[in-house]
PDB file of N, CA and C in Angstrom:
ATOM      1  N   MET A 613     -12.244  11.394  15.301  1.00 78.00           N
ATOM      2  CA  MET A 613     -11.892  10.603  14.147  1.00 78.00           C
ATOM      3  C   MET A 613     -10.486  10.249  13.956  1.00 78.00           C
ATOM      4  N   GLU A 614      -9.439  11.010  13.907  1.00 81.00           N
ATOM      5  CA  GLU A 614      -8.036  10.653  13.905  1.00 81.00           C
ATOM      6  C   GLU A 614      -7.554   9.204  14.616  1.00 81.00           C
ATOM      7  N   ASN A 615      -8.210   9.136  15.636  1.00 88.00           N
ATOM      8  CA  ASN A 615      -7.775   8.175  16.522  1.00 88.00           C
ATOM      9  C   ASN A 615      -8.163   6.700  15.598  1.00 88.00           C
ATOM     10  N   LEU A 616      -9.396   6.835  15.377  1.00 92.00           N
ATOM     11  CA  LEU A 616      -9.940   5.432  14.875  1.00 92.00           C
ATOM     12  C   LEU A 616      -9.292   5.144  13.468  1.00 92.00           C
ATOM     13  N   PHE A 617      -8.841   6.293  12.372  1.00 90.00           N
ATOM     14  CA  PHE A 617      -8.161   6.082  11.577  1.00 90.00           C
ATOM     15  C   PHE A 617      -6.777   5.336  11.986  1.00 90.00           C
ATOM     16  N   ALA A 618      -6.309   6.000  13.073  1.00 91.00           N
ATOM     17  CA  ALA A 618      -4.639   5.204  13.598  1.00 91.00           C
ATOM     18  C   ALA A 618      -4.982   4.016  13.743  1.00 91.00           C
ATOM     19  N   PHE A 619      -6.278   3.331  14.453  1.00 96.00           N
ATOM     20  CA  PHE A 619      -6.409   1.975  14.989  1.00 96.00           C
ATOM     21  C   PHE A 619      -6.281   1.174  13.621  1.00 96.00           C
ATOM     22  N   VAL A 620      -7.255   1.885  12.591  1.00 96.00           N
ATOM     23  CA  VAL A 620      -7.121   0.882  11.591  1.00 96.00           C
ATOM     24  C   VAL A 620      -6.207   0.912  10.533  1.00 96.00           C
ATOM     25  N   VAL A 621      -5.001   1.740  10.810  1.00 95.00           N
ATOM     26  CA  VAL A 621      -3.661   1.708  10.176  1.00 95.00           C
ATOM     27  C   VAL A 621      -3.137   0.774  10.559  1.00 95.00           C
ATOM     28  N   GLY A 622      -3.317   0.823  12.140  1.00 96.00           N
ATOM     29  CA  GLY A 622      -2.350  -0.030  13.072  1.00 96.00           C
ATOM     30  C   GLY A 622      -2.837  -1.829  13.123  1.00 96.00           C
ATOM     31  N   GLY A 623      -4.209  -1.918  12.570  1.00 97.00           N
ATOM     32  CA  GLY A 623      -5.066  -3.021  12.379  1.00 97.00           C
ATOM     33  C   GLY A 623      -4.405  -3.905  11.015  1.00 97.00           C
ATOM     34  N   LEU A 624      -4.382  -2.675   9.506  1.00 97.00           N
ATOM     35  CA  LEU A 624      -4.037  -3.092   8.487  1.00 97.00           C
ATOM     36  C   LEU A 624      -2.380  -3.570   8.213  1.00 97.00           C
ATOM     37  N   TYR A 625      -1.766  -2.680   9.292  1.00 97.00           N
ATOM     38  CA  TYR A 625      -0.242  -2.994   9.245  1.00 97.00           C
ATOM     39  C   TYR A 625      -0.409  -4.329   9.816  1.00 97.00           C
ATOM     40  N   ALA A 626      -1.051  -4.798  10.919  1.00 97.00           N
ATOM     41  CA  ALA A 626      -0.402  -6.231  11.729  1.00 97.00           C
ATOM     42  C   ALA A 626      -0.960  -6.918  10.138  1.00 97.00           C
ATOM     43  N   ALA A 627      -2.537  -6.619   9.947  1.00 97.00           N
ATOM     44  CA  ALA A 627      -2.738  -7.974   8.829  1.00 97.00           C
ATOM     45  C   ALA A 627      -1.616  -8.147   7.890  1.00 97.00           C
ATOM     46  N   ALA A 628      -0.899  -6.642   7.372  1.00 96.00           N
ATOM     47  CA  ALA A 628       0.091  -7.142   6.281  1.00 96.00           C
ATOM     48  C   ALA A 628       0.960  -7.801   6.837  1.00 96.00           C
ATOM     49  N   LEU A 629       1.731  -7.863   7.977  1.00 96.00           N
ATOM     50  CA  LEU A 629       2.909  -8.369   8.152  1.00 96.00           C
ATOM     51  C   LEU A 629       2.794  -9.847   8.693  1.00 96.00           C
ATOM     52  N   TYR A 630       1.314 -10.503   9.339  1.00 97.00           N
ATOM     53  CA  TYR A 630       0.832 -11.758   9.176  1.00 97.00           C
ATOM     54  C   TYR A 630       0.701 -12.435   8.197  1.00 97.00           C
ATOM     55  N   MET A 631       0.028 -11.671   6.850  1.00 95.00           N
ATOM     56  CA  MET A 631      -0.139 -12.291   5.549  1.00 95.00           C
ATOM     57  C   MET A 631       1.213 -12.366   5.104  1.00 95.00           C
ATOM     58  N   MET A 632       2.323 -11.784   5.245  1.00 92.00           N
ATOM     59  CA  MET A 632       3.649 -11.674   4.477  1.00 92.00           C
ATOM     60  C   MET A 632       4.338 -12.752   5.267  1.00 92.00           C
ATOM     61  N   LEU A 633       3.976 -13.197   6.523  1.00 92.00           N
ATOM     62  CA  LEU A 633       4.728 -14.346   6.993  1.00 92.00           C
ATOM     63  C   LEU A 633       4.429 -15.578   6.723  1.00 92.00           C
ATOM     64  N   ARG A 634       3.779 -15.821   5.980  1.00 89.00           N
ATOM     65  CA  ARG A 634       3.125 -17.227   5.556  1.00 89.00           C
ATOM     66  C   ARG A 634       4.110 -17.773   4.596  1.00 89.00           C
ATOM     67  N   ARG A 635       3.641 -19.223   4.349  1.00 86.00           N
ATOM     68  CA  ARG A 635       4.433 -19.497   3.777  1.00 86.00           C
ATOM     69  C   ARG A 635       4.332 -19.445   2.010  1.00 86.00           C
ATOM     70  N   SER A 636       2.875 -19.374   1.902  1.00 88.00           N
ATOM     71  CA  SER A 636       2.582 -19.721   0.354  1.00 88.00           C
ATOM     72  C   SER A 636       2.735 -17.914  -0.135  1.00 88.00           C
ATOM     73  N   VAL A 637       3.132 -18.089  -1.348  1.00 88.00           N
ATOM     74  CA  VAL A 637       3.820 -16.925  -2.232  1.00 88.00           C
ATOM     75  C   VAL A 637       2.472 -15.727  -2.237  1.00 88.00           C
ATOM     76  N   VAL A 638       1.607 -16.248  -2.513  1.00 89.00           N
ATOM     77  CA  VAL A 638       0.172 -16.094  -3.064  1.00 89.00           C
ATOM     78  C   VAL A 638      -0.357 -14.925  -1.777  1.00 89.00           C
ATOM     79  N   LYS A 639      -0.286 -15.473  -0.740  1.00 92.00           N
ATOM     80  CA  LYS A 639      -0.596 -14.770   0.809  1.00 92.00           C
ATOM     81  C   LYS A 639       0.395 -13.584   0.865  1.00 92.00           C
ATOM     82  N   LEU A 640       1.840 -13.705   0.678  1.00 90.00           N
ATOM     83  CA  LEU A 640       2.983 -12.511   0.513  1.00 90.00           C
ATOM     84  C   LEU A 640       2.159 -11.675  -0.337  1.00 90.00           C
ATOM     85  N   VAL A 641       1.699 -11.609  -1.757  1.00 91.00           N
ATOM     86  CA  VAL A 641       1.196 -10.447  -2.631  1.00 91.00           C
ATOM     87  C   VAL A 641       0.187  -9.839  -1.616  1.00 91.00           C
ATOM     88  N   ILE A 642      -0.496 -10.821  -1.504  1.00 93.00           N
ATOM     89  CA  ILE A 642      -1.770 -10.337  -0.384  1.00 93.00           C
ATOM     90  C   ILE A 642      -1.708  -9.351   0.534  1.00 93.00           C
ATOM     91  N   GLY A 643      -0.511  -9.778   0.851  1.00 94.00           N
ATOM     92  CA  GLY A 643       0.274  -8.751   2.282  1.00 94.00           C
ATOM     93  C   GLY A 643       0.648  -7.309   1.927  1.00 94.00           C
ATOM     94  N   LEU A 644       1.545  -7.477   0.938  1.00 92.00           N
ATOM     95  CA  LEU A 644       1.787  -6.547   0.365  1.00 92.00           C
ATOM     96  C   LEU A 644       0.723  -5.521  -0.290  1.00 92.00           C
ATOM     97  N   ILE A 645      -0.182  -5.937  -0.831  1.00 93.00           N
ATOM     98  CA  ILE A 645      -1.415  -5.362  -1.074  1.00 93.00           C
ATOM     99  C   ILE A 645      -2.535  -4.426   0.533  1.00 93.00           C
ATOM    100  N   ILE A 646      -2.024  -5.190   1.404  1.00 96.00           N
ATOM    101  CA  ILE A 646      -2.758  -4.840   2.121  1.00 96.00           C
ATOM    102  C   ILE A 646      -2.043  -3.433   3.029  1.00 96.00           C
ATOM    103  N   LEU A 647      -0.802  -3.836   2.735  1.00 94.00           N
ATOM    104  CA  LEU A 647       0.381  -3.467   3.409  1.00 94.00           C
ATOM    105  C   LEU A 647       0.735  -1.933   2.740  1.00 94.00           C
ATOM    106  N   SER A 648       0.401  -2.036   1.117  1.00 94.00           N
ATOM    107  CA  SER A 648       0.670  -0.835   0.597  1.00 94.00           C
ATOM    108  C   SER A 648      -0.671   0.300   0.991  1.00 94.00           C
ATOM    109  N   ASN A 649      -2.040  -0.020   1.150  1.00 94.00           N
ATOM    110  CA  ASN A 649      -3.173   0.518   1.616  1.00 94.00           C
ATOM    111  C   ASN A 649      -2.924   1.047   2.745  1.00 94.00           C
ATOM    112  N   ALA A 650      -2.137   0.108   4.024  1.00 96.00           N
ATOM    113  CA  ALA A 650      -2.148   0.971   5.113  1.00 96.00           C
ATOM    114  C   ALA A 650      -0.992   2.114   4.797  1.00 96.00           C
ATOM    115  N   ALA A 651      -0.137   2.155   4.031  1.00 93.00           N
ATOM    116  CA  ALA A 651       0.838   3.108   3.841  1.00 93.00           C
ATOM    117  C   ALA A 651       0.429   4.289   3.655  1.00 93.00           C
ATOM    118  N   ASN A 652      -0.925   3.531   2.733  1.00 93.00           N
ATOM    119  CA  ASN A 652      -1.463   5.158   2.163  1.00 93.00           C
ATOM    120  C   ASN A 652      -2.751   5.942   2.794  1.00 93.00           C
ATOM    121  N   LEU A 653      -3.391   4.820   3.701  1.00 93.00           N
ATOM    122  CA  LEU A 653      -4.134   5.349   4.562  1.00 93.00           C
ATOM    123  C   LEU A 653      -2.563   6.122   6.064  1.00 93.00           C
ATOM    124  N   LEU A 654      -1.808   5.911   6.261  1.00 93.00           N
ATOM    125  CA  LEU A 654      -1.129   6.394   6.978  1.00 93.00           C
ATOM    126  C   LEU A 654      -0.593   7.972   6.545  1.00 93.00           C
ATOM    127  N   ILE A 655      -0.597   8.084   5.264  1.00 90.00           N
ATOM    128  CA  ILE A 655      -0.195   9.263   4.798  1.00 90.00           C
ATOM    129  C   ILE A 655      -1.458  10.272   4.688  1.00 90.00           C
ATOM    130  N   PHE A 656      -2.713   9.319   4.717  1.00 87.00           N
ATOM    131  CA  PHE A 656      -3.801  10.661   3.950  1.00 87.00           C
ATOM    132  C   PHE A 656      -4.059  10.893   5.669  1.00 87.00           C
ATOM    133  N   THR A 657      -3.592  10.409   6.272  1.00 88.00           N
ATOM    134  CA  THR A 657      -4.129  10.229   8.072  1.00 88.00           C
ATOM    135  C   THR A 657      -3.210  11.633   9.115  1.00 88.00           C
ATOM    136  N   SER A 658      -1.711  11.537   8.342  1.00 85.00           N
ATOM    137  CA  SER A 658      -0.652  12.063   9.058  1.00 85.00           C
ATOM    138  C   SER A 658      -0.779  13.953   7.925  1.00 85.00           C
ATOM    139  N   GLY A 659      -1.540  13.929   7.156  1.00 80.00           N
ATOM    140  CA  GLY A 659      -1.552  15.368   6.168  1.00 80.00           C
ATOM    141  C   GLY A 659      -2.933  16.001   6.965  1.00 80.00           C
ATOM    142  N   GLY A 660      -3.563  15.107   7.924  1.00 76.00           N
ATOM    143  CA  GLY A 660      -4.582  15.857   8.877  1.00 76.00           C
ATOM    144  C   GLY A 660      -6.074  15.560   8.366  1.00 76.00           C
ATOM    145  N   LEU A 661      -6.966  15.147   8.757  1.00 73.00           N
ATOM    146  CA  LEU A 661      -8.576  15.442   8.214  1.00 73.00           C
ATOM    147  C   LEU A 661      -8.968  16.807   8.146  1.00 73.00           C
ATOM    148  N   VAL A 662      -9.123  17.647   7.323  1.00 72.00           N
ATOM    149  CA  VAL A 662      -9.493  19.363   7.160  1.00 72.00           C
ATOM    150  C   VAL A 662     -10.365  19.352   6.040  1.00 72.00           C
ATOM    151  N   ARG A 663     -11.346  19.932   6.345  1.00 74.00           N
ATOM    152  CA  ARG A 663     -12.371  20.317   5.536  1.00 74.00           C
ATOM    153  C   ARG A 663     -12.021  21.664   4.912  1.00 74.00           C
ATOM    154  N   GLY A 664     -11.964  21.721   3.823  1.00 70.00           N
ATOM    155  CA  GLY A 664     -11.692  22.889   3.339  1.00 70.00           C
ATOM    156  C   GLY A 664     -11.463  23.261   1.836  1.00 70.00           C
ATOM    157  N   ALA A 665     -11.016  24.474   1.524  1.00 72.00           N
ATOM    158  CA  ALA A 665     -11.054  24.926   0.302  1.00 72.00           C
ATOM    159  C   ALA A 665     -10.309  24.321  -0.745  1.00 72.00           C
ATOM    160  N   PRO A 666     -10.192  24.588  -1.979  1.00 74.00           N
ATOM    161  CA  PRO A 666      -9.152  24.469  -2.903  1.00 74.00           C
ATOM    162  C   PRO A 666      -7.835  25.339  -2.031  1.00 74.00           C
ATOM    163  N   PRO A 667      -6.380  24.925  -2.327  1.00 74.00           N
ATOM    164  CA  PRO A 667      -5.517  25.588  -2.062  1.00 74.00           C
ATOM    165  C   PRO A 667      -5.457  26.710  -2.980  1.00 74.00           C
ATOM    166  N   LEU A 668      -6.167  27.239  -3.882  1.00 78.00           N
ATOM    167  CA  LEU A 668      -6.034  28.487  -4.677  1.00 78.00           C
ATOM    168  C   LEU A 668      -5.945  29.954  -3.841  1.00 78.00           C
ATOM    169  N   ILE A 669      -4.462  30.602  -4.518  1.00 80.00           N
ATOM    170  CA  ILE A 669      -3.983  32.107  -4.079  1.00 80.00           C
ATOM    171  C   ILE A 669      -5.013  32.508  -5.155  1.00 80.00           C
ATOM    172  N   PRO A 670      -5.896  33.902  -4.234  1.00 80.00           N
ATOM    173  CA  PRO A 670      -6.533  34.897  -4.979  1.00 80.00           C
ATOM    174  C   PRO A 670      -5.282  36.134  -5.752  1.00 80.00           C
ATOM    175  N   GLU A 671      -6.018  36.339  -6.408  1.00 85.00           N
ATOM    176  CA  GLU A 671      -4.897  37.373  -7.237  1.00 85.00           C
ATOM    177  C   GLU A 671      -4.704  38.262  -6.517  1.00 85.00           C
ATOM    178  N   GLY A 672      -3.155  39.165  -6.080  1.00 84.00           N
ATOM    179  CA  GLY A 672      -2.932  39.609  -5.466  1.00 84.00           C
ATOM    180  C   GLY A 672      -2.565  39.273  -3.768  1.00 84.00           C
ATOM    181  N   LEU A 673      -2.702  38.035  -3.532  1.00 85.00           N
ATOM    182  CA  LEU A 673      -1.939  38.013  -2.212  1.00 85.00           C
ATOM    183  C   LEU A 673      -1.054  37.018  -2.344  1.00 85.00           C
ATOM    184  N   ASN A 674      -0.479  36.860  -1.521  1.00 85.00           N
ATOM    185  CA  ASN A 674       0.650  35.711  -1.375  1.00 85.00           C
ATOM    186  C   ASN A 674       0.654  34.799  -0.636  1.00 85.00           C
ATOM    187  N   ALA A 675      -0.674  34.632   0.044  1.00 81.00           N
ATOM    188  CA  ALA A 675      -0.850  33.228   0.899  1.00 81.00           C
ATOM    189  C   ALA A 675      -2.304  32.730   0.444  1.00 81.00           C
ATOM    190  N   PRO A 676      -2.935  31.640   0.527  1.00 79.00           N
ATOM    191  CA  PRO A 676      -4.500  31.550   0.546  1.00 79.00           C
ATOM    192  C   PRO A 676      -5.079  32.121   2.026  1.00 79.00           C
ATOM    193  N   ALA A 677      -6.190  32.681   1.618  1.00 77.00           N
ATOM    194  CA  ALA A 677      -6.508  33.381   2.224  1.00 77.00           C
ATOM    195  C   ALA A 677      -7.836  31.938   2.947  1.00 77.00           C
ATOM    196  N   GLY A 678      -8.042  31.736   4.165  1.00 76.00           N
ATOM    197  CA  GLY A 678      -8.731  31.484   5.212  1.00 76.00           C
ATOM    198  C   GLY A 678      -8.036  29.673   5.130  1.00 76.00           C
ATOM    199  N   ILE A 679      -9.199  28.716   5.835  1.00 78.00           N
ATOM    200  CA  ILE A 679      -8.792  27.415   5.918  1.00 78.00           C
ATOM    201  C   ILE A 679      -8.490  26.808   4.202  1.00 78.00           C
ATOM    202  N   ILE A 680      -7.761  25.696   4.344  1.00 79.00           N
ATOM    203  CA  ILE A 680      -7.175  25.256   2.823  1.00 79.00           C
ATOM    204  C   ILE A 680      -7.331  23.460   2.877  1.00 79.00           C
ATOM    205  N   ALA A 681      -7.378  22.980   1.974  1.00 78.00           N
ATOM    206  CA  ALA A 681      -7.128  21.701   1.937  1.00 78.00           C
ATOM    207  C   ALA A 681      -5.750  21.371   1.584  1.00 78.00           C
ATOM    208  N   ASP A 682      -4.768  20.214   2.363  1.00 80.00           N
ATOM    209  CA  ASP A 682      -3.423  20.026   1.605  1.00 80.00           C
ATOM    210  C   ASP A 682      -2.999  19.583   0.939  1.00 80.00           C
ATOM    211  N   PRO A 683      -2.915  19.778  -0.468  1.00 83.00           N
ATOM    212  CA  PRO A 683      -2.605  18.846  -1.411  1.00 83.00           C
ATOM    213  C   PRO A 683      -1.502  18.112  -1.792  1.00 83.00           C
ATOM    214  N   LEU A 684      -0.579  18.141  -0.465  1.00 87.00           N
ATOM    215  CA  LEU A 684       0.777  16.884  -0.708  1.00 87.00           C
ATOM    216  C   LEU A 684       0.672  15.793  -0.330  1.00 87.00           C
ATOM    217  N   PRO A 685      -0.510  15.359   0.784  1.00 86.00           N
ATOM    218  CA  PRO A 685      -0.833  14.196   1.172  1.00 86.00           C
ATOM    219  C   PRO A 685      -1.534  13.683   0.191  1.00 86.00           C
ATOM    220  N   GLN A 686      -2.584  13.976  -0.762  1.00 86.00           N
ATOM    221  CA  GLN A 686      -3.208  13.311  -1.917  1.00 86.00           C
ATOM    222  C   GLN A 686      -2.254  13.188  -2.785  1.00 86.00           C
ATOM    223  N   ALA A 687      -1.632  14.365  -3.195  1.00 90.00           N
ATOM    224  CA  ALA A 687      -0.105  13.992  -4.607  1.00 90.00           C
ATOM    225  C   ALA A 687       0.544  12.622  -4.280  1.00 90.00           C
ATOM    226  N   LEU A 688       0.857  12.411  -2.602  1.00 91.00           N
ATOM    227  CA  LEU A 688       1.931  11.379  -2.442  1.00 91.00           C
ATOM    228  C   LEU A 688       1.060  10.146  -2.669  1.00 91.00           C
ATOM    229  N   ILE A 689       0.022   9.994  -1.901  1.00 92.00           N
ATOM    230  CA  ILE A 689      -1.087   9.083  -2.413  1.00 92.00           C
ATOM    231  C   ILE A 689      -1.028   8.656  -3.353  1.00 92.00           C
ATOM    232  N   LEU A 690      -1.426   9.597  -4.366  1.00 93.00           N
ATOM    233  CA  LEU A 690      -1.665   9.303  -5.543  1.00 93.00           C
ATOM    234  C   LEU A 690      -0.274   8.169  -6.609  1.00 93.00           C
ATOM    235  N   THR A 691       0.732   9.293  -5.932  1.00 94.00           N
ATOM    236  CA  THR A 691       1.831   8.616  -6.417  1.00 94.00           C
ATOM    237  C   THR A 691       2.484   6.856  -6.211  1.00 94.00           C
ATOM    238  N   ALA A 692       2.067   7.067  -4.513  1.00 93.00           N
ATOM    239  CA  ALA A 692       2.057   5.834  -3.862  1.00 93.00           C
ATOM    240  C   ALA A 692       1.523   4.452  -4.436  1.00 93.00           C
ATOM    241  N   ILE A 693       0.200   4.889  -5.017  1.00 94.00           N
ATOM    242  CA  ILE A 693      -0.910   3.918  -5.483  1.00 94.00           C
ATOM    243  C   ILE A 693      -0.323   3.554  -7.173  1.00 94.00           C
ATOM    244  N   VAL A 694      -0.342   4.112  -7.896  1.00 95.00           N
ATOM    245  CA  VAL A 694       0.636   4.066  -9.010  1.00 95.00           C
ATOM    246  C   VAL A 694       1.914   2.917  -8.671  1.00 95.00           C
ATOM    247  N   ILE A 695       2.767   2.720  -7.799  1.00 94.00           N
ATOM    248  CA  ILE A 695       3.713   2.546  -7.407  1.00 94.00           C
ATOM    249  C   ILE A 695       3.548   1.236  -6.868  1.00 94.00           C
ATOM    250  N   SER A 696       2.597   1.603  -5.996  1.00 93.00           N
ATOM    251  CA  SER A 696       1.822  -0.320  -5.745  1.00 93.00           C
ATOM    252  C   SER A 696       1.713  -1.055  -6.349  1.00 93.00           C
ATOM    253  N   PHE A 697       0.656  -0.412  -7.628  1.00 94.00           N
ATOM    254  CA  PHE A 697       0.009  -1.231  -8.808  1.00 94.00           C
ATOM    255  C   PHE A 697       1.216  -1.642  -9.569  1.00 94.00           C
ATOM    256  N   GLY A 698       2.120  -0.854  -9.827  1.00 94.00           N
ATOM    257  CA  GLY A 698       3.567  -1.677 -10.237  1.00 94.00           C
ATOM    258  C   GLY A 698       4.158  -2.804 -10.201  1.00 94.00           C
ATOM    259  N   VAL A 699       4.528  -2.497  -8.697  1.00 92.00           N
ATOM    260  CA  VAL A 699       5.094  -3.598  -7.713  1.00 92.00           C
ATOM    261  C   VAL A 699       3.835  -5.012  -7.623  1.00 92.00           C
ATOM    262  N   LEU A 700       2.706  -4.687  -7.659  1.00 92.00           N
ATOM    263  CA  LEU A 700       1.625  -5.765  -7.217  1.00 92.00           C
ATOM    264  C   LEU A 700       1.834  -6.338  -8.798  1.00 92.00           C
ATOM    265  N   ALA A 701       1.746  -5.737  -9.951  1.00 94.00           N
ATOM    266  CA  ALA A 701       1.637  -6.234 -11.371  1.00 94.00           C
ATOM    267  C   ALA A 701       3.136  -7.455 -11.802  1.00 94.00           C
ATOM    268  N   PHE A 702       4.282  -6.545 -11.360  1.00 94.00           N
ATOM    269  CA  PHE A 702       5.536  -7.546 -11.333  1.00 94.00           C
ATOM    270  C   PHE A 702       5.565  -9.062 -10.324  1.00 94.00           C
ATOM    271  N   ALA A 703       4.773  -8.333  -9.393  1.00 91.00           N
ATOM    272  CA  ALA A 703       5.023  -9.432  -8.413  1.00 91.00           C
ATOM    273  C   ALA A 703       3.921 -10.551  -9.080  1.00 91.00           C
ATOM    274  N   VAL A 704       3.072 -10.218  -9.479  1.00 92.00           N
ATOM    275  CA  VAL A 704       1.850 -11.760  -9.824  1.00 92.00           C
ATOM    276  C   VAL A 704       2.450 -12.113 -10.967  1.00 92.00           C
ATOM    277  N   VAL A 705       3.176 -11.236 -11.958  1.00 93.00           N
ATOM    278  CA  VAL A 705       3.848 -12.040 -13.229  1.00 93.00           C
ATOM    279  C   VAL A 705       5.032 -13.236 -12.668  1.00 93.00           C
ATOM    280  N   LEU A 706       6.090 -12.477 -11.478  1.00 89.00           N
ATOM    281  CA  LEU A 706       7.007 -13.516 -11.118  1.00 89.00           C
ATOM    282  C   LEU A 706       6.592 -14.700 -10.476  1.00 89.00           C
ATOM    283  N   ILE A 707       4.999 -14.517  -9.907  1.00 88.00           N
ATOM    284  CA  ILE A 707       4.864 -15.479  -9.069  1.00 88.00           C
ATOM    285  C   ILE A 707       4.190 -16.648  -9.975  1.00 88.00           C
ATOM    286  N   HIS A 708       3.524 -16.131 -11.196  1.00 91.00           N
ATOM    287  CA  HIS A 708       2.892 -17.014 -12.174  1.00 91.00           C
ATOM    288  C   HIS A 708       3.979 -17.791 -13.061  1.00 91.00           C
ATOM    289  N   ARG A 709       4.738 -17.103 -12.917  1.00 89.00           N
ATOM    290  CA  ARG A 709       6.431 -17.586 -13.600  1.00 89.00           C
ATOM    291  C   ARG A 709       7.146 -18.788 -12.690  1.00 89.00           C
ATOM    292  N   ALA A 710       7.230 -18.247 -11.390  1.00 84.00           N
ATOM    293  CA  ALA A 710       7.816 -19.300 -10.400  1.00 84.00           C
ATOM    294  C   ALA A 710       6.875 -20.882 -10.200  1.00 84.00           C
ATOM    295  N   TYR A 711       5.868 -20.478 -10.558  1.00 86.00           N
ATOM    296  CA  TYR A 711       4.676 -21.455 -10.401  1.00 86.00           C
ATOM    297  C   TYR A 711       4.584 -22.329 -11.870  1.00 86.00           C
ATOM    298  N   GLU A 712       5.041 -21.842 -12.657  1.00 88.00           N
ATOM    299  CA  GLU A 712       5.247 -22.586 -13.869  1.00 88.00           C
ATOM    300  C   GLU A 712       6.746 -23.403 -14.124  1.00 88.00           C
ATOM    301  N   VAL A 713       7.487 -23.088 -13.658  1.00 84.00           N
ATOM    302  CA  VAL A 713       8.927 -23.355 -13.318  1.00 84.00           C
ATOM    303  C   VAL A 713       8.787 -24.747 -11.912  1.00 84.00           C
ATOM    304  N   ILE A 714       8.324 -24.318 -11.302  1.00 83.00           N
ATOM    305  CA  ILE A 714       8.693 -25.093  -9.994  1.00 83.00           C
ATOM    306  C   ILE A 714       7.277 -26.170  -9.409  1.00 83.00           C
ATOM    307  N   GLY A 715       6.013 -25.462 -10.053  1.00 83.00           N
ATOM    308  CA  GLY A 715       4.832 -26.013  -9.835  1.00 83.00           C
ATOM    309  C   GLY A 715       3.732 -25.652  -8.564  1.00 83.00           C
ATOM    310  N   ALA A 716       4.434 -25.111  -7.706  1.00 81.00           N
ATOM    311  CA  ALA A 716       4.329 -24.779  -5.792  1.00 81.00           C
ATOM    312  C   ALA A 716       4.393 -23.516  -5.803  1.00 81.00           C
ATOM    313  N   ASP A 717       3.416 -23.020  -4.870  1.00 80.00           N
ATOM    314  CA  ASP A 717       3.377 -21.244  -4.317  1.00 80.00           C
ATOM    315  C   ASP A 717       4.353 -21.385  -3.368  1.00 80.00           C
ATOM    316  N   ASP A 718       4.507 -22.649  -2.524  1.00 81.00           N
ATOM    317  CA  ASP A 718       5.128 -22.879  -1.111  1.00 81.00           C
ATOM    318  C   ASP A 718       7.350 -22.122  -1.098  1.00 81.00           C
ATOM    319  N   VAL A 719       6.987 -21.365  -0.306  1.00 78.00           N
ATOM    320  CA  VAL A 719       8.062 -21.291   0.177  1.00 78.00           C
ATOM    321  C   VAL A 719       9.522 -21.537  -0.107  1.00 78.00           C
ATOM    322  N   ASN A 720       9.219 -22.754   0.873  1.00 78.00           N
ATOM    323  CA  ASN A 720      10.130 -23.429   1.298  1.00 78.00           C
ATOM    324  C   ASN A 720      10.599 -24.513   0.066  1.00 78.00           C
ATOM    325  N   GLU A 721       9.624 -24.862  -0.671  1.00 77.00           N
ATOM    326  CA  GLU A 721       9.876 -25.909  -2.111  1.00 77.00           C
ATOM    327  C   GLU A 721      10.583 -24.720  -3.136  1.00 77.00           C
ATOM    328  N   MET A 722      10.675 -23.435  -3.044  1.00 75.00           N
ATOM    329  CA  MET A 722      11.343 -22.593  -3.671  1.00 75.00           C
ATOM    330  C   MET A 722      12.510 -22.427  -3.264  1.00 75.00           C
ATOM    331  N   LYS A 723      13.112 -22.417  -2.517  1.00 72.00           N
ATOM    332  CA  LYS A 723      14.150 -22.444  -1.596  1.00 72.00           C
ATOM    333  C   LYS A 723      15.269 -23.280  -1.950  1.00 72.00           C
ATOM    334  N   SER A 724      14.354 -24.914  -1.819  1.00 62.00           N
ATOM    335  CA  SER A 724      14.988 -26.175  -2.496  1.00 62.00           C
ATOM    336  C   SER A 724      15.226 -26.495  -3.900  1.00 62.00           C
ATOM    337  N   THR A 725      14.841 -25.812  -4.660  1.00 57.00           N
ATOM    338  CA  THR A 725      14.810 -25.955  -6.080  1.00 57.00           C
ATOM    339  C   THR A 725      16.206 -25.426  -6.891  1.00 57.00           C
ATOM    340  N   ASP A 726      16.907 -25.561  -8.126  1.00 61.00           N
ATOM    341  CA  ASP A 726      17.806 -25.377  -8.821  1.00 61.00           C
ATOM    342  C   ASP A 726      17.655 -24.921  -9.825  1.00 61.00           C
ATOM    343  N   SER A 727      16.436 -25.020 -10.087  1.00 54.00           N
ATOM    344  CA  SER A 727      15.670 -24.201 -11.070  1.00 54.00           C
ATOM    345  C   SER A 727      16.120 -23.038 -11.738  1.00 54.00           C
TER     346      SER A 727
END
C-alpha cells in the first residue's frame, strides 16, 4: 500500500511542477494547491500506515502498551493544511489585485508593466 502512495505522491509533485511552470498565474495557484496536497500525503505516508489504538498511556505505565497510531504526522498535516489555506487565500487576493491593475493573468505581461 505504501508503494501506491509513493507513486501517487510522485505523480502529484510532477503535476504540481508542470502547473507551476505555466504562464498563467491561475495555473500557478492550482499548482501550489496540488503541491501542498502532495506534501501532506508525503508526510502522512512517511509516518507509516499503521492501524492502531489511540496513543494513550494507561495509568501506572511509562509507555503505551501494544501497537499505537503515531499522532505526530497527523498534527503536522493539520498544521500544513492551515498554512496552505492561508497561502492560498493570500495568492488569490494577490492575483485578483494584479488582474485589476494589469488586466491579464500572463506572467510575461506582469514583468513588462511598471504599474
